[in-house]
Short mmCIF file of C-alpha atoms in Angstrom, two decimals:
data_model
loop_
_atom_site.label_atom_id
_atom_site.label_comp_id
_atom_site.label_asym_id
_atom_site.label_seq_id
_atom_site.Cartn_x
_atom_site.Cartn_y
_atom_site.Cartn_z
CA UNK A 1 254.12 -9.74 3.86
CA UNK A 2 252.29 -9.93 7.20
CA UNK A 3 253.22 -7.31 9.74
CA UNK A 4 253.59 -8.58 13.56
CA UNK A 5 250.69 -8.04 15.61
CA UNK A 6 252.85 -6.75 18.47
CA UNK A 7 254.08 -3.90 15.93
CA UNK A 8 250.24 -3.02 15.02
CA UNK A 9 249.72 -3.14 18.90
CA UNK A 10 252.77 -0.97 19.72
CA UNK A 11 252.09 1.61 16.58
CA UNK A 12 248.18 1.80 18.45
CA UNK A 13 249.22 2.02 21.97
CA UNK A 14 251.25 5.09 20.50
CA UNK A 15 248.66 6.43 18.59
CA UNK A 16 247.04 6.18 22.19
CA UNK A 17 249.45 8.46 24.05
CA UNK A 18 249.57 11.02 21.47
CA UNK A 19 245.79 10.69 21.77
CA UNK A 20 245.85 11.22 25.24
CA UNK A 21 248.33 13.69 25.00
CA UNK A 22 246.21 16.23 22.70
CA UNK A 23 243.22 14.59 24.27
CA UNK A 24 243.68 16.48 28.06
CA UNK A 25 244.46 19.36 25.70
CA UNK A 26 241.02 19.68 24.61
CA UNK A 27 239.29 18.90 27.78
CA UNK A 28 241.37 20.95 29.60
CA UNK A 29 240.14 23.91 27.24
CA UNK A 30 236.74 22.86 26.91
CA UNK A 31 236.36 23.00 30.96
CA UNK A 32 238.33 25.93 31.70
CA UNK A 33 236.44 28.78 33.49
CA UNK A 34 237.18 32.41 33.43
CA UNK A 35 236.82 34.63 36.67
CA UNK A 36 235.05 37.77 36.28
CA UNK A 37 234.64 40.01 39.43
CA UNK A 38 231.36 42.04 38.70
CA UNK A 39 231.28 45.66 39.88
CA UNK A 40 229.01 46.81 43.02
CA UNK A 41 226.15 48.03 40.55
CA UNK A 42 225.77 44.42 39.37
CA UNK A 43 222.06 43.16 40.32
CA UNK A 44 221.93 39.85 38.81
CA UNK A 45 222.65 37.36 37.02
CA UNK A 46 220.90 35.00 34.46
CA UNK A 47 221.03 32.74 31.99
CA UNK A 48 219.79 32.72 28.12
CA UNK A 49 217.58 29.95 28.47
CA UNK A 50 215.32 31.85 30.37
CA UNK A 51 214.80 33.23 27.06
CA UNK A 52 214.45 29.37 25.50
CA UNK A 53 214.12 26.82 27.85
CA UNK A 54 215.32 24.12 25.06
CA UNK A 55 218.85 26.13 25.44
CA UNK A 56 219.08 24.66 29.25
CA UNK A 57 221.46 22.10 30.06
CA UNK A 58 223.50 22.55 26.23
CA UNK A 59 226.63 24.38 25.70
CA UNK A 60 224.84 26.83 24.27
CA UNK A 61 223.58 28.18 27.12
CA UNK A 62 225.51 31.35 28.39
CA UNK A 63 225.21 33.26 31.48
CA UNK A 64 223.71 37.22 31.15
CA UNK A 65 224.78 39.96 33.59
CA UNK A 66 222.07 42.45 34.85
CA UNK A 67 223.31 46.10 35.94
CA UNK A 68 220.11 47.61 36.89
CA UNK A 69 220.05 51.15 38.26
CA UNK A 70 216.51 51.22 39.30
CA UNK A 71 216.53 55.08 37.90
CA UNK A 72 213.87 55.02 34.78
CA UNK A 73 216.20 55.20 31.50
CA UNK A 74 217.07 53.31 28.24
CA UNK A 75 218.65 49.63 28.03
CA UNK A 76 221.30 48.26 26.47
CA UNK A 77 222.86 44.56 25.76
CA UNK A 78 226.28 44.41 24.74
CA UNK A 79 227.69 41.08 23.57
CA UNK A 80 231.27 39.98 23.66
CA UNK A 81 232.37 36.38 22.12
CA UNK A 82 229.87 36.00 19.25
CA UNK A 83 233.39 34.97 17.49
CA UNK A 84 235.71 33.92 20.33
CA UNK A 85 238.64 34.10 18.27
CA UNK A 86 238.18 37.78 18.42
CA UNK A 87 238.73 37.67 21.97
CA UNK A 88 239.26 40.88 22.74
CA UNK A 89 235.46 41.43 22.51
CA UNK A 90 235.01 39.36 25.72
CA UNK A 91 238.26 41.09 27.71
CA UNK A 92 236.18 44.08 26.63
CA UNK A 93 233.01 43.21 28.44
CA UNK A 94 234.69 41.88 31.05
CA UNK A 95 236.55 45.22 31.60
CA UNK A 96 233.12 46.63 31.74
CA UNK A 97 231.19 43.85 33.36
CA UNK A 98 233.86 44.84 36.45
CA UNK A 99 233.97 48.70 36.38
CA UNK A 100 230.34 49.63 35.30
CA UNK A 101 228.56 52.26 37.31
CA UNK A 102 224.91 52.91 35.67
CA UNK A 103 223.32 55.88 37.39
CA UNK A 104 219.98 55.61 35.19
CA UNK A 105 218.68 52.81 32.85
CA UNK A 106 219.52 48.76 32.47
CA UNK A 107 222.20 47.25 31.33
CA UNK A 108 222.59 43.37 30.06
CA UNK A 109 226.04 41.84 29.47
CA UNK A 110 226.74 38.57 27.85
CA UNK A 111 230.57 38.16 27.86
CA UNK A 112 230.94 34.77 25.50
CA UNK A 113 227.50 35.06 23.38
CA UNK A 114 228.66 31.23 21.71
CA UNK A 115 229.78 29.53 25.08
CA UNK A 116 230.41 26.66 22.79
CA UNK A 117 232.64 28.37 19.93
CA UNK A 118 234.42 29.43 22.98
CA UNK A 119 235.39 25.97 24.33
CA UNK A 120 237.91 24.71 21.50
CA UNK A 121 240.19 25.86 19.41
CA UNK A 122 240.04 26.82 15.45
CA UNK A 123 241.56 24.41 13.51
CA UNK A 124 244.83 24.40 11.61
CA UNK A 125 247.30 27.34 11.83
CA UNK A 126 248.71 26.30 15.83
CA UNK A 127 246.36 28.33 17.12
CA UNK A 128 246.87 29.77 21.07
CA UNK A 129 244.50 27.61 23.23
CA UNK A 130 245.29 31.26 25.91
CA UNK A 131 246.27 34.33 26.24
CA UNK A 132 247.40 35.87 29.33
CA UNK A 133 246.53 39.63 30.63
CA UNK A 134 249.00 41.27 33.38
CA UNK A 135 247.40 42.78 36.44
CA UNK A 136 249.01 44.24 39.33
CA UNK A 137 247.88 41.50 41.38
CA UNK A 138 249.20 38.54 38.67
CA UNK A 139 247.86 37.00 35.30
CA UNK A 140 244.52 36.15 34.18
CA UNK A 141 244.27 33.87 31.77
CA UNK A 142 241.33 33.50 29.22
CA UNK A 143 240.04 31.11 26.51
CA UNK A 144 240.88 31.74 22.58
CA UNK A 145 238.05 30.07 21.40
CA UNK A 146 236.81 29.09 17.54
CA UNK A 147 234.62 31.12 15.27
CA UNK A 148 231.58 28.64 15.10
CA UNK A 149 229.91 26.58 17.42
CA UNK A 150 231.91 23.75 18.77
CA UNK A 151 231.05 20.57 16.42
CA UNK A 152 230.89 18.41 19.65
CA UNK A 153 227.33 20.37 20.18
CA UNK A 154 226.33 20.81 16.83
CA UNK A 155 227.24 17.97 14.10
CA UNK A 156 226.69 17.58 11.14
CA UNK A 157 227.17 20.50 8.84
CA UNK A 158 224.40 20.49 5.85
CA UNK A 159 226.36 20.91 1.92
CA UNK A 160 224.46 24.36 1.73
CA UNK A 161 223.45 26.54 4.75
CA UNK A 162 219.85 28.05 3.57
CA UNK A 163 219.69 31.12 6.51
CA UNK A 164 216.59 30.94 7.74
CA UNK A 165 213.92 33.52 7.33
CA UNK A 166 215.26 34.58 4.20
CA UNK A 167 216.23 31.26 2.22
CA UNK A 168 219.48 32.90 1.40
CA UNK A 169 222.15 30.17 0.40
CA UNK A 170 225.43 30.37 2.90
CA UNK A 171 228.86 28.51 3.62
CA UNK A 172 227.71 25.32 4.73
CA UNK A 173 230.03 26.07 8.01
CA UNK A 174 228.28 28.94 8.47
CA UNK A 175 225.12 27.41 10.17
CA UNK A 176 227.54 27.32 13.56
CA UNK A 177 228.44 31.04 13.39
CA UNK A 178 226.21 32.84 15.49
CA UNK A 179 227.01 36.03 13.38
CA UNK A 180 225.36 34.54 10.47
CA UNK A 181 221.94 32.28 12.06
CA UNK A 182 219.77 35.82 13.48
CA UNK A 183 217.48 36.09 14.12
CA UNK A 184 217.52 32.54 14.47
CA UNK A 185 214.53 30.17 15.27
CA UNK A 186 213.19 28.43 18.56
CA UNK A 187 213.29 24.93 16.93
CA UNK A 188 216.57 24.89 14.87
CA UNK A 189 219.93 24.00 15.56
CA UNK A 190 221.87 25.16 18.33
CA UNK A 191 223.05 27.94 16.51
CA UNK A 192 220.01 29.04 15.26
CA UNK A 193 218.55 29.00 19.06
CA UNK A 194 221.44 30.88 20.63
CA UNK A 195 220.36 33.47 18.16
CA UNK A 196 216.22 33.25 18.39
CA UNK A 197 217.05 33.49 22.47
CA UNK A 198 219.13 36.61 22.28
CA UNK A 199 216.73 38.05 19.60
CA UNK A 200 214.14 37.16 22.28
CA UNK A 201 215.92 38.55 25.33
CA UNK A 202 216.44 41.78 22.86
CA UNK A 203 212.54 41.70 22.20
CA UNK A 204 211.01 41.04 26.10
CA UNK A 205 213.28 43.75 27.88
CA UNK A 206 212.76 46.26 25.30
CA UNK A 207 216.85 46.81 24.40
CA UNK A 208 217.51 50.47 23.26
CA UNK A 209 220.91 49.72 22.30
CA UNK A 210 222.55 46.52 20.82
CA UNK A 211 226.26 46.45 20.89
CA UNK A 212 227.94 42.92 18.81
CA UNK A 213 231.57 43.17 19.63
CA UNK A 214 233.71 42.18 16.96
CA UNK A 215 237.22 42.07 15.58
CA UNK A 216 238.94 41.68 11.82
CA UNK A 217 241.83 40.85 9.80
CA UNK A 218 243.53 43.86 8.70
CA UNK A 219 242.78 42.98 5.10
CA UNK A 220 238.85 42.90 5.46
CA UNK A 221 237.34 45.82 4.69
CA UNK A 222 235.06 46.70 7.48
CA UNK A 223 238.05 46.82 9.92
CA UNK A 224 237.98 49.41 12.59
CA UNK A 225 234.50 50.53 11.69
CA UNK A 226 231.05 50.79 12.80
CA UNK A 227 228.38 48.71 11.18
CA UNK A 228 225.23 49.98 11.68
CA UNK A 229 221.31 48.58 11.16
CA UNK A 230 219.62 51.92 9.31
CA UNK A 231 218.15 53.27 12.67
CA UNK A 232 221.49 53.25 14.11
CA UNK A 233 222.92 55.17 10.99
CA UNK A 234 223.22 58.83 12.53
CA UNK A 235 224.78 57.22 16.16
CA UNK A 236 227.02 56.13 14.14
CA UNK A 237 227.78 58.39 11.75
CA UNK A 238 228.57 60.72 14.55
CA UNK A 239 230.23 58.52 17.18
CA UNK A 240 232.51 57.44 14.04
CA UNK A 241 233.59 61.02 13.36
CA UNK A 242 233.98 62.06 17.09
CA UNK A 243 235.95 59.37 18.09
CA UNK A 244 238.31 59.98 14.60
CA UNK A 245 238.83 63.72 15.38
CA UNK A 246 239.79 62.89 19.76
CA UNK A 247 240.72 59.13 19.85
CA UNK A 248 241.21 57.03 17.47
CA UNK A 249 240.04 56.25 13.65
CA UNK A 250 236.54 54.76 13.27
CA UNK A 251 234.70 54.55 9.91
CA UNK A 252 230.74 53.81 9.69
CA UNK A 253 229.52 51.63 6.93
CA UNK A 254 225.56 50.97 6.52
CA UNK A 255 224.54 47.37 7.00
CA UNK A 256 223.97 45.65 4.04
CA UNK A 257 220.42 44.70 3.17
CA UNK A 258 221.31 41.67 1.32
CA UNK A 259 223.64 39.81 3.55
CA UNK A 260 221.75 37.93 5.74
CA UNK A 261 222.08 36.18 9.17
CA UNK A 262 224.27 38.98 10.81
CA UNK A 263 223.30 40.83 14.10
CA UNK A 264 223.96 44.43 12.33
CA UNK A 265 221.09 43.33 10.14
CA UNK A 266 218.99 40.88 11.46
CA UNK A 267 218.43 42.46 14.89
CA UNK A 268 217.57 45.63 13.55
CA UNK A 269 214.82 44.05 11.36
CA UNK A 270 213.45 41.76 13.61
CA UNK A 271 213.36 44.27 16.98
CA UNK A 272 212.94 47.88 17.57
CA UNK A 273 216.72 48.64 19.10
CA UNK A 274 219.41 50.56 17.53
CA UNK A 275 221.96 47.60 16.22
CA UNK A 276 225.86 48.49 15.55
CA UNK A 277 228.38 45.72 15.19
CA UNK A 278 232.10 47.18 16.12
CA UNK A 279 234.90 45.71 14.56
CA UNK A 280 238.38 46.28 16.03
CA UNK A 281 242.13 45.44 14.30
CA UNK A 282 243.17 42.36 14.63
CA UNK A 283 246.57 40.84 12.98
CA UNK A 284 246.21 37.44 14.43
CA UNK A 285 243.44 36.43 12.42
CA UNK A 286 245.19 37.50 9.15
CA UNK A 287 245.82 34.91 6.44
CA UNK A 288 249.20 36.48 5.46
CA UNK A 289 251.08 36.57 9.24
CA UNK A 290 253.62 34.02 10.19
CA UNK A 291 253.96 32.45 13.73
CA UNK A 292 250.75 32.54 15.43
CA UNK A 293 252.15 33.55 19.07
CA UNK A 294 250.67 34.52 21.86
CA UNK A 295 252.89 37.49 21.63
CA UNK A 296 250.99 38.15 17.79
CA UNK A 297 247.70 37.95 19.81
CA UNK A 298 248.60 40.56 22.30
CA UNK A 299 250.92 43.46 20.45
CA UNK A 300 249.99 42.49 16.48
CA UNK A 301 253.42 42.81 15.15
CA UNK A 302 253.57 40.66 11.87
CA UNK A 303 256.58 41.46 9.42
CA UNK A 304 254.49 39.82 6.41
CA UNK A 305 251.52 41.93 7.53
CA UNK A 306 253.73 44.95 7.83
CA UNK A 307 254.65 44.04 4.05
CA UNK A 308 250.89 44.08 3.22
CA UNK A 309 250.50 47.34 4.88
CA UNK A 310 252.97 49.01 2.63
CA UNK A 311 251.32 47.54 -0.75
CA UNK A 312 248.48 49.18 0.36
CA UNK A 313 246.49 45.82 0.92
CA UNK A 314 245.41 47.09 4.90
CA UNK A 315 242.27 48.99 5.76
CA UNK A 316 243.27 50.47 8.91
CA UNK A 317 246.76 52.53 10.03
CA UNK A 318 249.36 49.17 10.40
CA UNK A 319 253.03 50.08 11.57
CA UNK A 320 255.43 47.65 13.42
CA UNK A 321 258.44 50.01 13.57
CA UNK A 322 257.69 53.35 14.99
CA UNK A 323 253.79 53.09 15.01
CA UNK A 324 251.19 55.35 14.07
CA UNK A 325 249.98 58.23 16.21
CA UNK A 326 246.22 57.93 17.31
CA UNK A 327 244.22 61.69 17.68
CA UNK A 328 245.96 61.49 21.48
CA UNK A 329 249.57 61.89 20.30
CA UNK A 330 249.94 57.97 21.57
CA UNK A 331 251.93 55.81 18.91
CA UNK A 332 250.38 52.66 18.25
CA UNK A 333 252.61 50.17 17.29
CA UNK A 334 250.86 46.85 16.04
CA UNK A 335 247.59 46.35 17.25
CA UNK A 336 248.11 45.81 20.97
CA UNK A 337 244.88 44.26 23.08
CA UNK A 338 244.97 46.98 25.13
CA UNK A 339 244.55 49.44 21.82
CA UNK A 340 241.49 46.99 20.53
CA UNK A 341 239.63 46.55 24.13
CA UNK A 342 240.12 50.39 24.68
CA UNK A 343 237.91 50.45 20.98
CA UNK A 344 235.47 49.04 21.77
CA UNK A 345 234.88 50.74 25.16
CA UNK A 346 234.92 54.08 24.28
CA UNK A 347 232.94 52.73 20.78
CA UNK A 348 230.03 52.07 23.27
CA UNK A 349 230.64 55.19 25.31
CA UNK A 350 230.89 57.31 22.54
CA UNK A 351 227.49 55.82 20.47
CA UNK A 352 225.69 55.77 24.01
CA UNK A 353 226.03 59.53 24.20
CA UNK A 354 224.85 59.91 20.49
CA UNK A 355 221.81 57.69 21.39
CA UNK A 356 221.24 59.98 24.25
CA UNK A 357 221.24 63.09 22.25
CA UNK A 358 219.29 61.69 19.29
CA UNK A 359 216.56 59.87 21.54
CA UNK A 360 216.26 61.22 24.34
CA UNK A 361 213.74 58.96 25.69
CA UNK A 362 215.84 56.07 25.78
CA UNK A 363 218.96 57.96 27.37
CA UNK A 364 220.87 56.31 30.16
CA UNK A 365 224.11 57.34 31.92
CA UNK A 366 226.73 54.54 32.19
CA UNK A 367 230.53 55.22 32.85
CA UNK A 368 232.62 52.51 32.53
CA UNK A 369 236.72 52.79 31.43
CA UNK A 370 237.77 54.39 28.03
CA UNK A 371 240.41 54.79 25.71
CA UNK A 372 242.28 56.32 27.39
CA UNK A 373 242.18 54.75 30.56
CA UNK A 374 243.11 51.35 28.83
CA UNK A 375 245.46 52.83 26.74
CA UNK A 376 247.21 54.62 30.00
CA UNK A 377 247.19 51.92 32.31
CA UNK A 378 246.45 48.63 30.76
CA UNK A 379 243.01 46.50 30.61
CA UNK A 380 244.75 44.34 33.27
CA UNK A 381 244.41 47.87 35.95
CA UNK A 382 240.76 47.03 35.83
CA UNK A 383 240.39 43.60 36.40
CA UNK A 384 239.99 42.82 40.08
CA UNK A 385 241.63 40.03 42.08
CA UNK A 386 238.66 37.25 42.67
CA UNK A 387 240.42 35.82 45.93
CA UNK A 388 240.33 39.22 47.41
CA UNK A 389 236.89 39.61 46.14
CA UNK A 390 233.65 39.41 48.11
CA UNK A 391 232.42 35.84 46.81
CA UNK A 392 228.95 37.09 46.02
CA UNK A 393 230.35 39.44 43.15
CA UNK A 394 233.05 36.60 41.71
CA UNK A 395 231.82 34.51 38.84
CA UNK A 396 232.80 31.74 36.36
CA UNK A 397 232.22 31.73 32.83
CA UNK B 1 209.96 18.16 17.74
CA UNK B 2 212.47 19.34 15.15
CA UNK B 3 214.74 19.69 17.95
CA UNK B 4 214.39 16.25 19.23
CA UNK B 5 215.12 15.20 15.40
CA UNK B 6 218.16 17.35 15.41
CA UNK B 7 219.57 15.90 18.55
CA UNK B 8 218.42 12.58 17.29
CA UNK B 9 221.14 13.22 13.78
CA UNK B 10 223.37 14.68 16.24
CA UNK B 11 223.88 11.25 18.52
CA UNK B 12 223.74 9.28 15.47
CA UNK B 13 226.42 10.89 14.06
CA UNK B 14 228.27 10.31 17.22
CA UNK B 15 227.32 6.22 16.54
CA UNK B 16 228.50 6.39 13.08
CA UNK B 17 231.88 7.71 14.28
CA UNK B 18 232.15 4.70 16.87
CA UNK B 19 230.83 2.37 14.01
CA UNK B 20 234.34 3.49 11.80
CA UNK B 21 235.87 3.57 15.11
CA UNK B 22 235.67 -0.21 15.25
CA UNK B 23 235.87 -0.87 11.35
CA UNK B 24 239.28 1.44 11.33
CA UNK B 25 240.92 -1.06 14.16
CA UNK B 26 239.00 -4.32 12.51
CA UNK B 27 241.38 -3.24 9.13
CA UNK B 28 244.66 -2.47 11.11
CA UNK B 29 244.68 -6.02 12.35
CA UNK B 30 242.59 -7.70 9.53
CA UNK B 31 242.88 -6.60 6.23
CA UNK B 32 243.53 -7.95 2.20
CA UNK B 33 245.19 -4.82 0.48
CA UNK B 34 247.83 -2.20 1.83
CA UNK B 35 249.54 -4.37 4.22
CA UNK B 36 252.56 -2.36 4.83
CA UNK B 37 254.15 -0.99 7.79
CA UNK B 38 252.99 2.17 6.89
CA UNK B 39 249.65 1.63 7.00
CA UNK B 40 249.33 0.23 10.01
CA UNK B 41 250.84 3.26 11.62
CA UNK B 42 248.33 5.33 9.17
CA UNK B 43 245.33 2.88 10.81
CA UNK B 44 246.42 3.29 14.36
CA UNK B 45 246.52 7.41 13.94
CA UNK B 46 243.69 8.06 12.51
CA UNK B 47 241.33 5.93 14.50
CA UNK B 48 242.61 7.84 17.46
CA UNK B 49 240.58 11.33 15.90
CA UNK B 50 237.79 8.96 15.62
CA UNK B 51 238.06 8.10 19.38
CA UNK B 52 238.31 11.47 20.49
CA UNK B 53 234.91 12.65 18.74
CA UNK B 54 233.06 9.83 20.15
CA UNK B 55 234.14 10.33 23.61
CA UNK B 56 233.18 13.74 23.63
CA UNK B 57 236.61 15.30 23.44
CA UNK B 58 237.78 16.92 20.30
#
């Protein structure tokens, strides 16, 4: 039997609204621009294809923030949003892309290190498009981006990744995470050139430091820990055991020699700074918690993760109920943002100061928020209102 | 060069999808097997995620 044409023409015109219904969506996700209002020691700003021209004009071009003291001292690049749906790597470096104060030494900041992971959402699951930070002057609002590279920038996907230098065979998805294409290559994908340009920014201003933010599922081993490239072992041995015994747990686990593609390896081999990857609690991205809120995303309260925590299947402290107390005496309950930004600030404090004693020809003095300053009075206490901003210090990303 | 290539796979890609695009809404109007209702509902959805990669938006 032959269908009517108006029905095929009525069941396409509604196709065509639900289309154009998920279809502003996108855009509207893709195009949305976060404000970041950079401190008074901020010098400049730049963007990564300086490092590789072929990056200009792509969405894998990213913008870098320059803190430069002009006092002689180390360097150090700190990246936020190599997997945006960790995003409270990038609320990180914005907390310290607005509060940074760098008496000696240079400082680089690149808040969403895959601009284009950053710009849709992951698939399946109802993932948040947003989340929302209180300040005392209203809500911000940021991006929850994807884990790889937007496929509107980079398509198609190849059966078998082969990670280039080392041949080693990889998820085929993984040629569009940036944690898995370093040190990358000036003529590759996009991917692979997001990577080769950091590697080179890493390379031409002599970085001391490297800092990949990160976070994890709760059932993934490396959760709350440092990874560190072998130079970067003793920083982090230390920083790992100081922060346990005043703030909060940290473990340290070597970087793997035989894993290829990530920053805790790759940069290390292929530059002369100290690499360490920091990887921070987070329940949202695990495969066992029910409704993926906005509310999971900012206080971590699963009741099927909670369940998972008492079978012993977690690799970090995971109560819902009355919490678990940090070295401070402060219960955590879940694993708020505030708890996971605070990580990885005092993270870089803490392994700064253990680069400063161990080499103390690269040392630099930085002060930025901790901990405990995040953990007292919220991340949202340090982010500044851009309308009451001086316009020459507000900027989009 | 081998970025050139690359971008060259990329935008073809981006023709292919147009190509099924236009094949997808030649069958929902003109086809010879699985002429039910349902499948012209099934036609009309999915050439809608086919639309939305070639116009840049998903």
């Amino acid at each position: 039997m032959k269908n009517p044409v108006y029905l095929k023409i009525l069941f396409l015109v509604l196709s065509g609204i639900l289309g154009i219904l998920g279809g502003i969506e996108f855009w509207e996700l893709r195009h949305y621009k976060e404000t970041v209002v950079v401190s008074e020691d901020f010098t400049e700003k730049i963007m990564l294809s300086e490092y590789l021209p072929s990056l200009k004009g792509t969405w894998g071009d990213t913008p870098i923030y320059i803190y430069d003291s002009g006092v002689p001292g180390g360097s150090m690049l700190i990246l936020g949003g190599t997997h945006p749906y960790e995003p409270a790597t990038s609320l990180a470096a914005y907390v310290i892309m607005e509060n940074i104060e760098v008496t000696s030494g240079k400082v680089y900041i690149i808040p969403h290190a895959n601009m284009s992971a950053s710009t849709l959402g992951m698939l399946g699951n109802a993932y948040i498009k947003y989340y929302h930070i209180e300040t005392q002057w209203g809500e911000k609002k940021y991006r929850v981006g994807d884990r790889g590279t937007n496929p509107l920038d980079q398509w198609p996907d190849p059966f078998t990744y082969v990670h280039y230098p080392s041949t080693q065979n990889l998820a085929y998805q993984d040629i569009r995470n940036l944690n898995r294409t370093f040190p990358g290559r000036p003529d590759g994908t996009l991917t692979e050139r997001i990577s080769y340009a950091i590697m080179e920014l890493i390379r031409n201003e002599n970085i001391d430091i490297f800092f990949d933010f990160h976070e994890a599922s709760l059932m993934y081993p490396v959760v709350s820990t440092y990874v560190a490239h072998d130079r970067a072992m003793d920083i982090s041995m230390m920083a790992a055991m100081m922060l346990s015994a005043t703030q909060f747990p940290m473990k340290s686990e070597a970087s793997p020699k035989n894993l290829r593609g990530l920053t805790h390896r790759e940069v290390g081999d292929f530059s002369n700074t100290l690499a360490l990857l920091m990887e921070t609690p987070e329940a949202f991205i695990d495969r066992v918690v029910g409704r993926m809120s906005e509310e999971l995303m900012l206080e971590g309260k699963d009741e099927f993760l909670q369940t998972a925590a008492e079978k012993g299947l977690v690799y970090c402290d995971y109560d819902i109920n009355e919490g678990f107390p940090d070295a401070l005496g402060n219960m955590i309950i879940g694993t708020p943002m505030d708890y996971r930004v605070g990580r990885h600030l005092s993270g870089t404090l803490e392994a700064l100061n253990w680069m400063n004693q161990f080499f103390p020809d690269k040392a630099m003095s930085v002060t930025f928020p901790n901990y405990v300053d995040v953990m007292t009075n919220g991340s949202g206490y340090y982010l500044h209102d851009p309308s009451k901003a001086d316009p020459s210090r507000v900027f989009e990303n | 060069m081998l970025v050139f290539l690359d971008t060259i796979i990329h935008y073809f890609y981006f023709v292919m999808t147009g190509f099924f695009a236009i094949l997808l809404l030649k069958n929902l109007f003109k086809r010879e097997k699985r002429k039910g209702l349902i499948y012209d509902i099934v036609y009309s959805y999915v050439i809608m995620v086919f639309i939305l990669r070639v116009i840049g938006i998903k």
